[in-house]
PDB file of C-alpha atoms and ligand atoms in Angstrom:
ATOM      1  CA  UNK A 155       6.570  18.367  14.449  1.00 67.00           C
ATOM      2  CA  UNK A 156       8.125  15.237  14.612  1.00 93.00           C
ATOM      3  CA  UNK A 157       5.982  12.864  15.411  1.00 96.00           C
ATOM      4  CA  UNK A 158       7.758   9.294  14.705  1.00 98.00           C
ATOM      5  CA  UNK A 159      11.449  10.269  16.508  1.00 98.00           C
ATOM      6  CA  UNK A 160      13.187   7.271  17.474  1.00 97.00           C
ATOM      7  CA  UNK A 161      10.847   4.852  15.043  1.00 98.00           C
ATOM      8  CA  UNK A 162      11.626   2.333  12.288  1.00 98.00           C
ATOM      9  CA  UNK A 163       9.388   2.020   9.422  1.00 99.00           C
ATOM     10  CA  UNK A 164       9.489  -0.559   6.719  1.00 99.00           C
ATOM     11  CA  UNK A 165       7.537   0.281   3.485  1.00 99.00           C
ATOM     12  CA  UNK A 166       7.168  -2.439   1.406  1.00 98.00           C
ATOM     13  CA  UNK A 167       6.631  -1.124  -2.408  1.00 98.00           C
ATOM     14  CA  UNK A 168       8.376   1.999  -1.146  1.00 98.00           C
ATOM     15  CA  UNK A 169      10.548   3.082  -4.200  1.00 98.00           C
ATOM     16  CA  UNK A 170       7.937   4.912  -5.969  1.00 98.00           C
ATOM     17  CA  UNK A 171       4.446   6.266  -6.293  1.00 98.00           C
ATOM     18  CA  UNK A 172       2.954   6.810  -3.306  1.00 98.00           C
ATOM     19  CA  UNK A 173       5.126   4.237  -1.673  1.00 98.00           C
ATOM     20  CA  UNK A 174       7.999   6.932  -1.993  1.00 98.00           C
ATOM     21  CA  UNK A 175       5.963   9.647  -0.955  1.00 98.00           C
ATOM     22  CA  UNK A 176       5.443   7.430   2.115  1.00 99.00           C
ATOM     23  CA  UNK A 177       8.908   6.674   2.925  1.00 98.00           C
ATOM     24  CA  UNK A 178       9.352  10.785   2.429  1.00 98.00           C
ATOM     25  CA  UNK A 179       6.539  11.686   4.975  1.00 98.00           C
ATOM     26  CA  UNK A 180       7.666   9.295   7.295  1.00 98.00           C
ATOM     27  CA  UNK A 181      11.484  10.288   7.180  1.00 98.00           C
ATOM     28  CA  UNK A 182      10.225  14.050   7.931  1.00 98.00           C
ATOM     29  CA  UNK A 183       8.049  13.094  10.911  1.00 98.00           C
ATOM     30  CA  UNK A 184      11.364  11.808  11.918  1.00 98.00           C
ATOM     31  CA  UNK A 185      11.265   7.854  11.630  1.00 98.00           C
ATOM     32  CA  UNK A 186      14.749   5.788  10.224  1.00 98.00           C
ATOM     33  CA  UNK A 187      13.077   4.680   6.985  1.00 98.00           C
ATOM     34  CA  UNK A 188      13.408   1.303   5.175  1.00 98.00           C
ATOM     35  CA  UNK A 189      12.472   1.496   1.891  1.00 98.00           C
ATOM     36  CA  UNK A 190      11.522  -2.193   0.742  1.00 98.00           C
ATOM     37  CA  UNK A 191      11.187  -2.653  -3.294  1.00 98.00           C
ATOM     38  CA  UNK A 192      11.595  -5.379  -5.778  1.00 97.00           C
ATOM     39  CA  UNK A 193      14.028  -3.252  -7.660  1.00 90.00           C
ATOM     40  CA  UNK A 194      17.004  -2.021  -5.520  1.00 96.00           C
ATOM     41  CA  UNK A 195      18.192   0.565  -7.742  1.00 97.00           C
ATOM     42  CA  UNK A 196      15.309   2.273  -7.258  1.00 97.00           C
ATOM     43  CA  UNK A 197      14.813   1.668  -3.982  1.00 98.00           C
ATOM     44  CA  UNK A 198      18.476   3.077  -3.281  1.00 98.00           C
ATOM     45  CA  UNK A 199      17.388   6.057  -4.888  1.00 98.00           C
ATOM     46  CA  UNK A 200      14.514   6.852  -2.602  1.00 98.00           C
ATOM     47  CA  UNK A 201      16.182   6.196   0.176  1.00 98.00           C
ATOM     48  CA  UNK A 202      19.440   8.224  -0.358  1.00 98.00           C
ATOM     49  CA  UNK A 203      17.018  11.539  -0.606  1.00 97.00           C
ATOM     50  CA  UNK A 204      15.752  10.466   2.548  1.00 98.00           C
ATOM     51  CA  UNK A 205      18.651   8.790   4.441  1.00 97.00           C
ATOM     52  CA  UNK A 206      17.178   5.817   4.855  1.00 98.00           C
ATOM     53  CA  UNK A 207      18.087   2.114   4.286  1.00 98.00           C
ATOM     54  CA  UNK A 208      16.786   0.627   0.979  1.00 98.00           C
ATOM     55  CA  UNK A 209      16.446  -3.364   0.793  1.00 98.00           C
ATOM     56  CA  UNK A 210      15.717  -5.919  -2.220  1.00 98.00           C
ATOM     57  CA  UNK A 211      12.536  -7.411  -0.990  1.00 98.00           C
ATOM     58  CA  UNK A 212       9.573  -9.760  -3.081  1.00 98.00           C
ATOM     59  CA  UNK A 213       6.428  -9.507  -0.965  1.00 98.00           C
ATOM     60  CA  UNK A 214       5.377 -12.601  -3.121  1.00 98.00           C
ATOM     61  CA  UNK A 215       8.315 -14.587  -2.210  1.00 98.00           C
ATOM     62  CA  UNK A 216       6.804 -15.726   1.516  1.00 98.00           C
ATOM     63  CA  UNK A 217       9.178 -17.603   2.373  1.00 98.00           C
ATOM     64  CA  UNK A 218      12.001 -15.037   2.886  1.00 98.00           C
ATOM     65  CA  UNK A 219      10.211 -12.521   4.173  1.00 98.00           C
ATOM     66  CA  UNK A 220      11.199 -13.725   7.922  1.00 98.00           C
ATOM     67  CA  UNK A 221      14.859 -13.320   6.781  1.00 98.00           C
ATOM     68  CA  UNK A 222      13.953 -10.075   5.419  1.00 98.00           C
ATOM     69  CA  UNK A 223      12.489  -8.570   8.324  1.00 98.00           C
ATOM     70  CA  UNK A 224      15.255 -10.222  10.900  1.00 98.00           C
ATOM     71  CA  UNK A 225      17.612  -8.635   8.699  1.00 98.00           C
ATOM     72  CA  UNK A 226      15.854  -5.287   8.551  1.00 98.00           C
ATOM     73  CA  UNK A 227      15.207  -5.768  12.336  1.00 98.00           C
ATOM     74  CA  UNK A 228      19.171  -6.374  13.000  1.00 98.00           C
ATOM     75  CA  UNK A 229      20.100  -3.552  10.856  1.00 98.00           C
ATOM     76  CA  UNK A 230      18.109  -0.941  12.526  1.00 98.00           C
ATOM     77  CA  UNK A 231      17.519  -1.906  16.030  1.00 98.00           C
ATOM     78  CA  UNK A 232      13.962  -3.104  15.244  1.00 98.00           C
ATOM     79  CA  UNK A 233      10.819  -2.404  13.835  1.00 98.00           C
ATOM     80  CA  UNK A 234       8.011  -0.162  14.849  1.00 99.00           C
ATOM     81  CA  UNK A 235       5.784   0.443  11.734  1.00 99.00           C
ATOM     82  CA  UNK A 236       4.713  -1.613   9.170  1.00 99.00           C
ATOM     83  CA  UNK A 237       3.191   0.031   5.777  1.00 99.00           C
ATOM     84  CA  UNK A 238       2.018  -2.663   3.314  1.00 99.00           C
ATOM     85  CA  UNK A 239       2.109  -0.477   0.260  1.00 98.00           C
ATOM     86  CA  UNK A 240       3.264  -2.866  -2.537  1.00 98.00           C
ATOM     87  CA  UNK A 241       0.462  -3.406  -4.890  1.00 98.00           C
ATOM     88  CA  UNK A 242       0.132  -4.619  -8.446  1.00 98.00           C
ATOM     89  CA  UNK A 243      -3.210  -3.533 -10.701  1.00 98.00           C
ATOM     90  CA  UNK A 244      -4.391  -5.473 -13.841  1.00 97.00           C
ATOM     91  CA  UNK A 245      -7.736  -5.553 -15.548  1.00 97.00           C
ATOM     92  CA  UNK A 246      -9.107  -8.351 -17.580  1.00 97.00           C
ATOM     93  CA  UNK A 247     -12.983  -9.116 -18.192  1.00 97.00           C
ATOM     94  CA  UNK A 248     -14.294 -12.573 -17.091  1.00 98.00           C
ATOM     95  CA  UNK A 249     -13.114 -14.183 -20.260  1.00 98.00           C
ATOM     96  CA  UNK A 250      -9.828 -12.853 -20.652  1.00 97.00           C
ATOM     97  CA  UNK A 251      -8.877 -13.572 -16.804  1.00 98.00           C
ATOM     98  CA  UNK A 252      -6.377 -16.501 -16.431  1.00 98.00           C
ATOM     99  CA  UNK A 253      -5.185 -18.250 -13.265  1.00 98.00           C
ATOM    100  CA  UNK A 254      -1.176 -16.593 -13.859  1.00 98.00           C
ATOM    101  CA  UNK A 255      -2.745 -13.331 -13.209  1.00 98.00           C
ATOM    102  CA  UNK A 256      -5.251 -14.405 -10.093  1.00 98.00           C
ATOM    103  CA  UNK A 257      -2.202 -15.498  -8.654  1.00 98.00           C
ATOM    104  CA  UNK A 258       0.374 -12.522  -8.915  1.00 98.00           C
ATOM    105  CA  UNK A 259      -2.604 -10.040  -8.184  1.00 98.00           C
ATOM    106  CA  UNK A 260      -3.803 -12.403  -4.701  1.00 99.00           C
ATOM    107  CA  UNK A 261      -0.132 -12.988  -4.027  1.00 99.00           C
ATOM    108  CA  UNK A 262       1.149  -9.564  -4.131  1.00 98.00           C
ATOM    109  CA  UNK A 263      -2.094  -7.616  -2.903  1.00 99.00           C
ATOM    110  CA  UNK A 264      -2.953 -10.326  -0.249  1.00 99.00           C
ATOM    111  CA  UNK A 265      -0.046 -13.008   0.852  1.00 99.00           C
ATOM    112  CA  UNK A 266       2.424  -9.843   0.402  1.00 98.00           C
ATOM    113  CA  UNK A 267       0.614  -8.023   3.230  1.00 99.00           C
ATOM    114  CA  UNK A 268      -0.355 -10.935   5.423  1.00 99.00           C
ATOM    115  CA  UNK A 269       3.082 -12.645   5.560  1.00 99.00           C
ATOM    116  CA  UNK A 270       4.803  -9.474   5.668  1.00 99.00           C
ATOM    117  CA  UNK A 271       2.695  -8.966   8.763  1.00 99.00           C
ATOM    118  CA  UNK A 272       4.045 -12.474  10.030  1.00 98.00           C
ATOM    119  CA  UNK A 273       7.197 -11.557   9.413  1.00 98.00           C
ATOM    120  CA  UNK A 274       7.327  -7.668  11.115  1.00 99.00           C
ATOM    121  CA  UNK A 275       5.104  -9.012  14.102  1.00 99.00           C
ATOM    122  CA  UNK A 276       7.433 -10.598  16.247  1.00 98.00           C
ATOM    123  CA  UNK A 277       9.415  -7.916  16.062  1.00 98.00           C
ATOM    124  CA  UNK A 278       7.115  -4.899  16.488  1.00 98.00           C
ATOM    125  CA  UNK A 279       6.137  -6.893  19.628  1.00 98.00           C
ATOM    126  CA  UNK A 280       9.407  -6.721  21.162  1.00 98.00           C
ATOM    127  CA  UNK A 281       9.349  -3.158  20.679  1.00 98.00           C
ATOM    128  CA  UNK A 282       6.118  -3.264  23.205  1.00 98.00           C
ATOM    129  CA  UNK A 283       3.709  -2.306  19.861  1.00 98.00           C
ATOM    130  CA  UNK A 284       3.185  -0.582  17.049  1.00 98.00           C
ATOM    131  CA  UNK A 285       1.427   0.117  14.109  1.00 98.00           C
ATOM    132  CA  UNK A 286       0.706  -1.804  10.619  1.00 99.00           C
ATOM    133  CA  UNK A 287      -0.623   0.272   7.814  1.00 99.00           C
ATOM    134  CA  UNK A 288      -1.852  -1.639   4.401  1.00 99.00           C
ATOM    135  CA  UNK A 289      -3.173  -0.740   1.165  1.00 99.00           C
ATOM    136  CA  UNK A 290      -6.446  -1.453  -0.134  1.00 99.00           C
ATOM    137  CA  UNK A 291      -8.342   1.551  -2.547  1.00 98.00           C
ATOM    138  CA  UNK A 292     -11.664   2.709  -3.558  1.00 98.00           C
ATOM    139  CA  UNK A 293     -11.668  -0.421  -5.646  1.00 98.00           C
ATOM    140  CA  UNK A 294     -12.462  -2.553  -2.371  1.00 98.00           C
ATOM    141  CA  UNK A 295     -15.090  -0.926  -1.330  1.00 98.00           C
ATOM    142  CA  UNK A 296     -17.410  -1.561  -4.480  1.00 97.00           C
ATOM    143  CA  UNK A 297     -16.783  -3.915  -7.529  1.00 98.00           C
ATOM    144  CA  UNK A 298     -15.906  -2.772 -11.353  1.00 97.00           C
ATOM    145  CA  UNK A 299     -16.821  -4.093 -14.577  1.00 97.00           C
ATOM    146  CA  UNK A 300     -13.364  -5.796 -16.024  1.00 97.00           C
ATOM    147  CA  UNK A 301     -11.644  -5.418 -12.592  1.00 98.00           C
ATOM    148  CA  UNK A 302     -12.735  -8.684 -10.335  1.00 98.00           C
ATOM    149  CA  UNK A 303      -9.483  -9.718  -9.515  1.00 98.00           C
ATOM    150  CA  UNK A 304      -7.812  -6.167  -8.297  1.00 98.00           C
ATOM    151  CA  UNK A 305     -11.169  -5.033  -7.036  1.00 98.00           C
ATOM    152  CA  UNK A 306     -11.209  -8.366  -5.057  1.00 98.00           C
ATOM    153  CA  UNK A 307      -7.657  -8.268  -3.656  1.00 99.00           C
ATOM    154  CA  UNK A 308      -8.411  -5.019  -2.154  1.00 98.00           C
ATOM    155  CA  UNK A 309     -11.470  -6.236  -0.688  1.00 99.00           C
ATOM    156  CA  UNK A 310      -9.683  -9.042   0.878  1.00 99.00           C
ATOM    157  CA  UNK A 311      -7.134  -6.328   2.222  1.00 99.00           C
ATOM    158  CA  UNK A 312     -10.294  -4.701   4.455  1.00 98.00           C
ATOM    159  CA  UNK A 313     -10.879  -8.005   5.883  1.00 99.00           C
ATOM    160  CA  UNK A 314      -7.285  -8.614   6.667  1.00 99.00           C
ATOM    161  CA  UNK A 315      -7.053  -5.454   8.465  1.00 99.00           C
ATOM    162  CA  UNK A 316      -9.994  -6.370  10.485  1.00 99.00           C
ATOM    163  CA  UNK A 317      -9.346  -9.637  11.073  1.00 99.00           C
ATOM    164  CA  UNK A 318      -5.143  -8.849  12.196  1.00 99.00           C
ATOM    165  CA  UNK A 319      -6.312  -5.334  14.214  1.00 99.00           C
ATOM    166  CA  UNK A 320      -8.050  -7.838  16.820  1.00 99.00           C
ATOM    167  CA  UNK A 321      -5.898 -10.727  16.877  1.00 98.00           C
ATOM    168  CA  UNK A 322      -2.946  -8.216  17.271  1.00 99.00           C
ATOM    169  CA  UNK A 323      -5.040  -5.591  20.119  1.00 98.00           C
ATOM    170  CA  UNK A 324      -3.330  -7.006  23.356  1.00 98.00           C
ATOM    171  CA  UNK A 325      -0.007  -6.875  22.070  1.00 98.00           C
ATOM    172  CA  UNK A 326      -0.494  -2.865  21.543  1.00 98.00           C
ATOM    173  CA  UNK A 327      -0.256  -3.497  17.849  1.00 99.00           C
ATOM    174  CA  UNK A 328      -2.899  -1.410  15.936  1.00 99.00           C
ATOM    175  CA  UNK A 329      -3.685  -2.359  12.375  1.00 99.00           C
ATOM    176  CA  UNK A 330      -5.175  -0.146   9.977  1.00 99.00           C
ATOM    177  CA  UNK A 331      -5.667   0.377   5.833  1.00 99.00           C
ATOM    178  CA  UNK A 332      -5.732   3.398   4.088  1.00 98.00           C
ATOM    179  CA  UNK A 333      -8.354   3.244   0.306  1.00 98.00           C
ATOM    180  CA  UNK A 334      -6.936   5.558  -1.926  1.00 98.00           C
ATOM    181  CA  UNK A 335      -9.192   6.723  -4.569  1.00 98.00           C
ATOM    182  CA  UNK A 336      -7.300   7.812  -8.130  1.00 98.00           C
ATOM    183  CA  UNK A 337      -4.090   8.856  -7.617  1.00 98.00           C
ATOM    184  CA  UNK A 338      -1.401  10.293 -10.230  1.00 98.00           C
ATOM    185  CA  UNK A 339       1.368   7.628 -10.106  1.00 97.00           C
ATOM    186  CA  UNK A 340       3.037   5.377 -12.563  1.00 95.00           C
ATOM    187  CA  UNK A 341       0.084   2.418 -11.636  1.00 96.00           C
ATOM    188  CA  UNK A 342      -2.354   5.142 -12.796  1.00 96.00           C
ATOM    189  CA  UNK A 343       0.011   5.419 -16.582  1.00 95.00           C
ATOM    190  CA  UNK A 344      -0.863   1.337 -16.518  1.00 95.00           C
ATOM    191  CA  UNK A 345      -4.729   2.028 -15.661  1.00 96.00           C
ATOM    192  CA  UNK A 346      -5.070   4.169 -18.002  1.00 97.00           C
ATOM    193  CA  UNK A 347      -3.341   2.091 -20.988  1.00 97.00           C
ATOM    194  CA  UNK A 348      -5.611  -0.677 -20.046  1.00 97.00           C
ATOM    195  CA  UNK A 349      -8.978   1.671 -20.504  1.00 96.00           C
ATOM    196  CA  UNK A 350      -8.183   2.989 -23.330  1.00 96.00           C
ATOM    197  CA  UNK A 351      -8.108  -0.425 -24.881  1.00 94.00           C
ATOM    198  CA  UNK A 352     -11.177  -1.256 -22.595  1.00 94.00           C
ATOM    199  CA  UNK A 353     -12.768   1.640 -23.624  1.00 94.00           C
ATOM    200  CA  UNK A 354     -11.718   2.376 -26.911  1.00 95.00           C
ATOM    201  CA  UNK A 355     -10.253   6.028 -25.874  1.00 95.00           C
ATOM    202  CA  UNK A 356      -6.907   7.863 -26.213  1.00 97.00           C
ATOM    203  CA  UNK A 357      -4.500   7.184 -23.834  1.00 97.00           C
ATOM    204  CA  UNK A 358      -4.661  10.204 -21.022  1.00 96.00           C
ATOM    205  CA  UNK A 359      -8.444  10.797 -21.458  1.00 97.00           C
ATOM    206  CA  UNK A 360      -9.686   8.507 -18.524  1.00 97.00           C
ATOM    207  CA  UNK A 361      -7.311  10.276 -15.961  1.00 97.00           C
ATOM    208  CA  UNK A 362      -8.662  13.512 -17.437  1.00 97.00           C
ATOM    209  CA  UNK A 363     -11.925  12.029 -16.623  1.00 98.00           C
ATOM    210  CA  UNK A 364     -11.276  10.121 -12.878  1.00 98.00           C
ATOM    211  CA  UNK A 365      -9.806  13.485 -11.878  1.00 98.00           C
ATOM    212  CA  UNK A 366     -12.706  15.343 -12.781  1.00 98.00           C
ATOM    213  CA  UNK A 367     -15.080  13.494 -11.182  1.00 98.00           C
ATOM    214  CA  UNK A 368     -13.673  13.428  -7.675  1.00 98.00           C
ATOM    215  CA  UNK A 369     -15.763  15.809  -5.461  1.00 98.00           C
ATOM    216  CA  UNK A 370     -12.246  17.751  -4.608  1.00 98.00           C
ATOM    217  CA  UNK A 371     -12.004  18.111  -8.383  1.00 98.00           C
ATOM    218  CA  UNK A 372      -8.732  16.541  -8.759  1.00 98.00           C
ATOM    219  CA  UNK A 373      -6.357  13.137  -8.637  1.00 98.00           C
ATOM    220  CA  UNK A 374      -4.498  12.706  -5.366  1.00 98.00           C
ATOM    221  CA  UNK A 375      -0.989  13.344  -5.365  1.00 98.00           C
ATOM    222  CA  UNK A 376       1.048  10.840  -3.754  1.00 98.00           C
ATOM    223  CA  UNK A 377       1.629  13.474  -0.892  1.00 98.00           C
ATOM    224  CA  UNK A 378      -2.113  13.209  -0.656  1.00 98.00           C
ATOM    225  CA  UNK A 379      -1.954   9.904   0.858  1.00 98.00           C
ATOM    226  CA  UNK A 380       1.137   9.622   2.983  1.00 99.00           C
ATOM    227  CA  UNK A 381       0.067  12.401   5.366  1.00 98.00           C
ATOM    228  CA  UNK A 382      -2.657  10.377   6.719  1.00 98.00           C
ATOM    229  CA  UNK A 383      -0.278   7.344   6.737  1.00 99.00           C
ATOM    230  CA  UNK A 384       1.678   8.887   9.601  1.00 98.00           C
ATOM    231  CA  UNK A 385      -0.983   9.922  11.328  1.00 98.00           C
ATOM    232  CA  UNK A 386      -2.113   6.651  11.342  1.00 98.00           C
ATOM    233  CA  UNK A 387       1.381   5.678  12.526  1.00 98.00           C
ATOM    234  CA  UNK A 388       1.491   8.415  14.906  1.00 98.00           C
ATOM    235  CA  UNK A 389       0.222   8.475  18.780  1.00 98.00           C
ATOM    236  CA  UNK A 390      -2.146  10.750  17.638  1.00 98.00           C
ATOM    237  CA  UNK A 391      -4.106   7.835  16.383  1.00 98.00           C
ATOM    238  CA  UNK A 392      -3.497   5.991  19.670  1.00 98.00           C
ATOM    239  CA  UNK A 393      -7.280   5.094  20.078  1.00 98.00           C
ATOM    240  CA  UNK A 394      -8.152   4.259  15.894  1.00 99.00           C
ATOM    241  CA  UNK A 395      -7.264   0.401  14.806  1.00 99.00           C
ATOM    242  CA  UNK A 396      -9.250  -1.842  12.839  1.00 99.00           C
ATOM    243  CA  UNK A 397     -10.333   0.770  10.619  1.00 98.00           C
ATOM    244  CA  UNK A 398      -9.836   1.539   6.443  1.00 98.00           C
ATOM    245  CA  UNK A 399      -9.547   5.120   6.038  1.00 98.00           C
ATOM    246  CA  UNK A 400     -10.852   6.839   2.550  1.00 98.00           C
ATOM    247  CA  UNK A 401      -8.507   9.154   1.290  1.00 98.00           C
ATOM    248  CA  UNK A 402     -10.233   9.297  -1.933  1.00 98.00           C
ATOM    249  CA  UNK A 403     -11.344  13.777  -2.456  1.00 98.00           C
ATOM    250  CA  UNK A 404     -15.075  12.267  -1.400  1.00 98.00           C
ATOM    251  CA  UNK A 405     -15.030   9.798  -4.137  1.00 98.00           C
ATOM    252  CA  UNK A 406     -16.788   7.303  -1.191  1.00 98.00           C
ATOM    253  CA  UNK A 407     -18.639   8.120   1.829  1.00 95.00           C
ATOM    254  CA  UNK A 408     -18.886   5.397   5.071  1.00 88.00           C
TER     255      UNK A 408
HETATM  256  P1  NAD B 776       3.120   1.949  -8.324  1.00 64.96           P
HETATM  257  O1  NAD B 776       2.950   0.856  -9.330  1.00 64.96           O
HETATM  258  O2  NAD B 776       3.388   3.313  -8.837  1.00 64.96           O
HETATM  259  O3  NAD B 776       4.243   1.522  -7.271  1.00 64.96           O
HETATM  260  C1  NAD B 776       4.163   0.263  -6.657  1.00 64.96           C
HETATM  261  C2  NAD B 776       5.495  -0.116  -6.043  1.00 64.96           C
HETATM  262  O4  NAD B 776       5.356  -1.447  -5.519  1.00 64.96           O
HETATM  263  C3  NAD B 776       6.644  -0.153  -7.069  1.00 64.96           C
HETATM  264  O5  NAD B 776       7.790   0.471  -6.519  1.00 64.96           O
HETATM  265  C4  NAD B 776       6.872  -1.648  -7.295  1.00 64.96           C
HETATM  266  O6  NAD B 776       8.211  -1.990  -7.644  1.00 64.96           O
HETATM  267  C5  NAD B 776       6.490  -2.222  -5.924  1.00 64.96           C
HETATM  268  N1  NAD B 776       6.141  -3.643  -5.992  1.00 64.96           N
HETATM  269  C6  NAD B 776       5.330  -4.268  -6.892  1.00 64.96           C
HETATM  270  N2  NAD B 776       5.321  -5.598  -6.654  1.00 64.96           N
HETATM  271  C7  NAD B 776       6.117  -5.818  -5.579  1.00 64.96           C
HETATM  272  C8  NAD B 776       6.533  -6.973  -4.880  1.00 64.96           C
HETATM  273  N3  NAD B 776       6.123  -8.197  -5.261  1.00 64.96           N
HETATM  274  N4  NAD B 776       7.348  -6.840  -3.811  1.00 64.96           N
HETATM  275  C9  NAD B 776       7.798  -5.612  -3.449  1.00 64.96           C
HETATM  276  N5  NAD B 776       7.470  -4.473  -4.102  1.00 64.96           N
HETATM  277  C10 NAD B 776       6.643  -4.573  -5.158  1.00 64.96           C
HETATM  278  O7  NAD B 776       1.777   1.938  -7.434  1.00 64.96           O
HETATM  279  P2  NAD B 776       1.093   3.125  -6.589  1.00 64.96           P
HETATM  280  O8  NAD B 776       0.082   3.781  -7.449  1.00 64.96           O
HETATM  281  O9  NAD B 776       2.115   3.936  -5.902  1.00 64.96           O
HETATM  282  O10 NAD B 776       0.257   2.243  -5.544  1.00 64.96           O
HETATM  283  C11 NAD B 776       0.711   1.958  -4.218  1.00 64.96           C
HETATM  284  C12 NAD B 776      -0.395   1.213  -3.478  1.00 64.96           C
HETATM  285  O11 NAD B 776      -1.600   1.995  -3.463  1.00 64.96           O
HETATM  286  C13 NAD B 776      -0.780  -0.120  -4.140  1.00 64.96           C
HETATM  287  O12 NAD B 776      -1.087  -1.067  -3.158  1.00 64.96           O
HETATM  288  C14 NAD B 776      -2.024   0.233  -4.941  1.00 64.96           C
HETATM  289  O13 NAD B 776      -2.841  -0.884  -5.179  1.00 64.96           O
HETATM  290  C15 NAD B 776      -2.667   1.240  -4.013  1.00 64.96           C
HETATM  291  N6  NAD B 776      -3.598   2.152  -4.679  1.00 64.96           N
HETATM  292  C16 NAD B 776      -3.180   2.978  -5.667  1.00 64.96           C
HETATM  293  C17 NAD B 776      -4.094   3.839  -6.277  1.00 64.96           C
HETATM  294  C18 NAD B 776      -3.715   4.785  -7.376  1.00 64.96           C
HETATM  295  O14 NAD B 776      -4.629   5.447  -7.915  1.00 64.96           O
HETATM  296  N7  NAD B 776      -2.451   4.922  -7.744  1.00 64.96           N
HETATM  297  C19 NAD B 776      -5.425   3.825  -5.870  1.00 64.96           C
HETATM  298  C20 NAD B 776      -5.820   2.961  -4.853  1.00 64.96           C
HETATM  299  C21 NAD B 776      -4.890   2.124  -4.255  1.00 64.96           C
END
C-alpha cells in the first residue's frame, strides 16, 4: 500500500546502512526521496535505485543547512518528512576521551538533528505538517562502560525529541525517534573493531555475540528498522508524537 504518495522525505545519512534502507522503504510507500549524505557518490548511488534526488549535505556544518533544505525544498516542491538518521559511533574510556571527539560525536548526533530540524521546519509547516523522525539507539536508554560520549549523544537525542514533539504540536508537526538495538551495518564493522581492541577478542566475535543475545535471536537488518520509520511517517501514526520507539528484537523493555 502506498502510504506516503505525494510526500517528500529528506534522510539525512541516507546513503547507506540503515539510512539506505530508509530511503528504500520510503520510496516504496511511495514518497519522492532525498537522500542526504556527506559523500555524494554514494548518495547518487542510493538514490538512482530508488529514483530519488541525492544531495551533498554535512549535518555538522549548521550553518548551511538552511541553504540545504531551501534548496531541497525548491527542488522538490517541499518537504514533508524529516528522518535524522546520520550518526557517527566511537568508543574511548574516560582517559582516552579527548575534546576533538566530544565534539564530532555531539555535533553530528545532536546539532546535526536539531539544526536540521531548524532548517526542514519552516518548510514542513508550509506544507500544513508533518513528521520528523531521529535516531537515537539502545545506547540512550542505559549507559556503557567505554561508550560515554555515543551513549550520551543518543540520550540527548530522546530529550530532543521530547522537547521539539511539543514545541512543534500546534503546527501538526509530530516528532518522534526510533532506538535501534544492534544492527548489521558498516557502523557495526567499526563497533566491532573497537571491541576487539577493548576486549581483547577477534574481530567478528562480538557481533557473533550481540546477535545472540537479542531475545529475537538475531542482529536487525537494516530493513528491520525502516519499516517502522514509515509507519512513523505514515497517517497511521496520526495520534503517536513525542515518543522513542525500540526496535531493538526485545533487547529493552519500556
Ligand atoms: P553507518 O555508519 O552505516 O551509516 C551512517 C551514514 O551517515 C553514512 O552514510 C555516513 O556517510 C552518514 N554521515 C555520517 N556523518 C554525517 C554527516 N556529518 N552529515 C551527513 N551524513 C553523515 O551507520 P548506521 O549503522 O546505518 O546507523 C544509522 C543511524 O542509526 C545512526 O544514527 C546510528 O547512530 C543509529 N544506530 C545504529 C545502530 C547499529 O547497530 N547500526 C544501533 C543504534 C543506532
Amino acid at each position: 500500500m502506498k502510504t506516503l504518495e505525494g510526500k517528500v522525505a529528506v534522510v539525512t545519512g541516507g546513503a547507506r546502512g540503515i539510512g539506505r534502507a530508509i530511503c528504500e522503504a520510503l520510496s516504496e510507500a511511495g514518497a519522492k526521496v532525498v537522500v542526504a549524505d556527506l559523500s555524494l557518490a554514494e548518495a547518487e548511488e542510493t538514490a538512482r535505485a530508488i529514483e530519488g534526488m541525492a544531495v551533498s549535505m554535512d549535518v555538522t556544518r549548521f550553518d548551511d543547512l538552511a541553504s540545504n533544505m531551501q534548496n531541497v525544498a525548491d527542488a522538490m516542491g517541499g518537504i514533508d518528512i524529516l528522518v535524522n538518521n546520520a550518526g557517527i559511533f566511537n568508543m574511548a574510556s574516560l582517559d582516552k576521551v579527548t575534546a576533538d571527539d566530544y565534539r564530532r560525536q555531539y555535533d553530528v548526533n545532536v546539532g546535526g538533528t536539531i539544526f536540521a530540524c531548524q532548517a526542514a521546519v519552516p518548510h514542513i509547516r508550509k506544507r500544513g505538517g508533518g513528521t520528523i523522525i531521529n535516531f537515537s539507539s539502545q545506547a540512550g536508554r542505559r549507559g556503557e562502560p567505554n561508550i560515554t560520549l555515543y551513549c550520551s549523544t543518543k540520550a540527548a537525542v530522546i530529550s530532543v525529541t521530547q522537547s521539539l514533539a511539543l514545541e512543534l504540536a500546534d503546527d501538526n508537526i509530530r516528532v518522534n525517534a526510533i532506538a535501534p538495538g544492534v544492527v548489521d551495518t558498516p557502523m557495526w564493522d567499526v563497533v566491532d573493531a573497537q571491541f576487539a581492541q577493548y576486549e581483547n577478542k577477534p574481530l567478528g566475535q562480538k557481533k557473533r555475540e550481540v546477535g545472540e543475545a537479542v531475545p529475537l535471536g538475531r542482529m536487525g537488518a537494516p530493513r528491520d528498522i525502516a519499516d517502522p520509520v514509515v509507519f512513523l511517517a505514515s497517517d497511521a501514526a496520526r495520534y503517536i508524537t513525542a515518543q522513542t520507539l525500540n526496535v531493538d528484537g526485545g533487547n529493552w523493555m519500556s
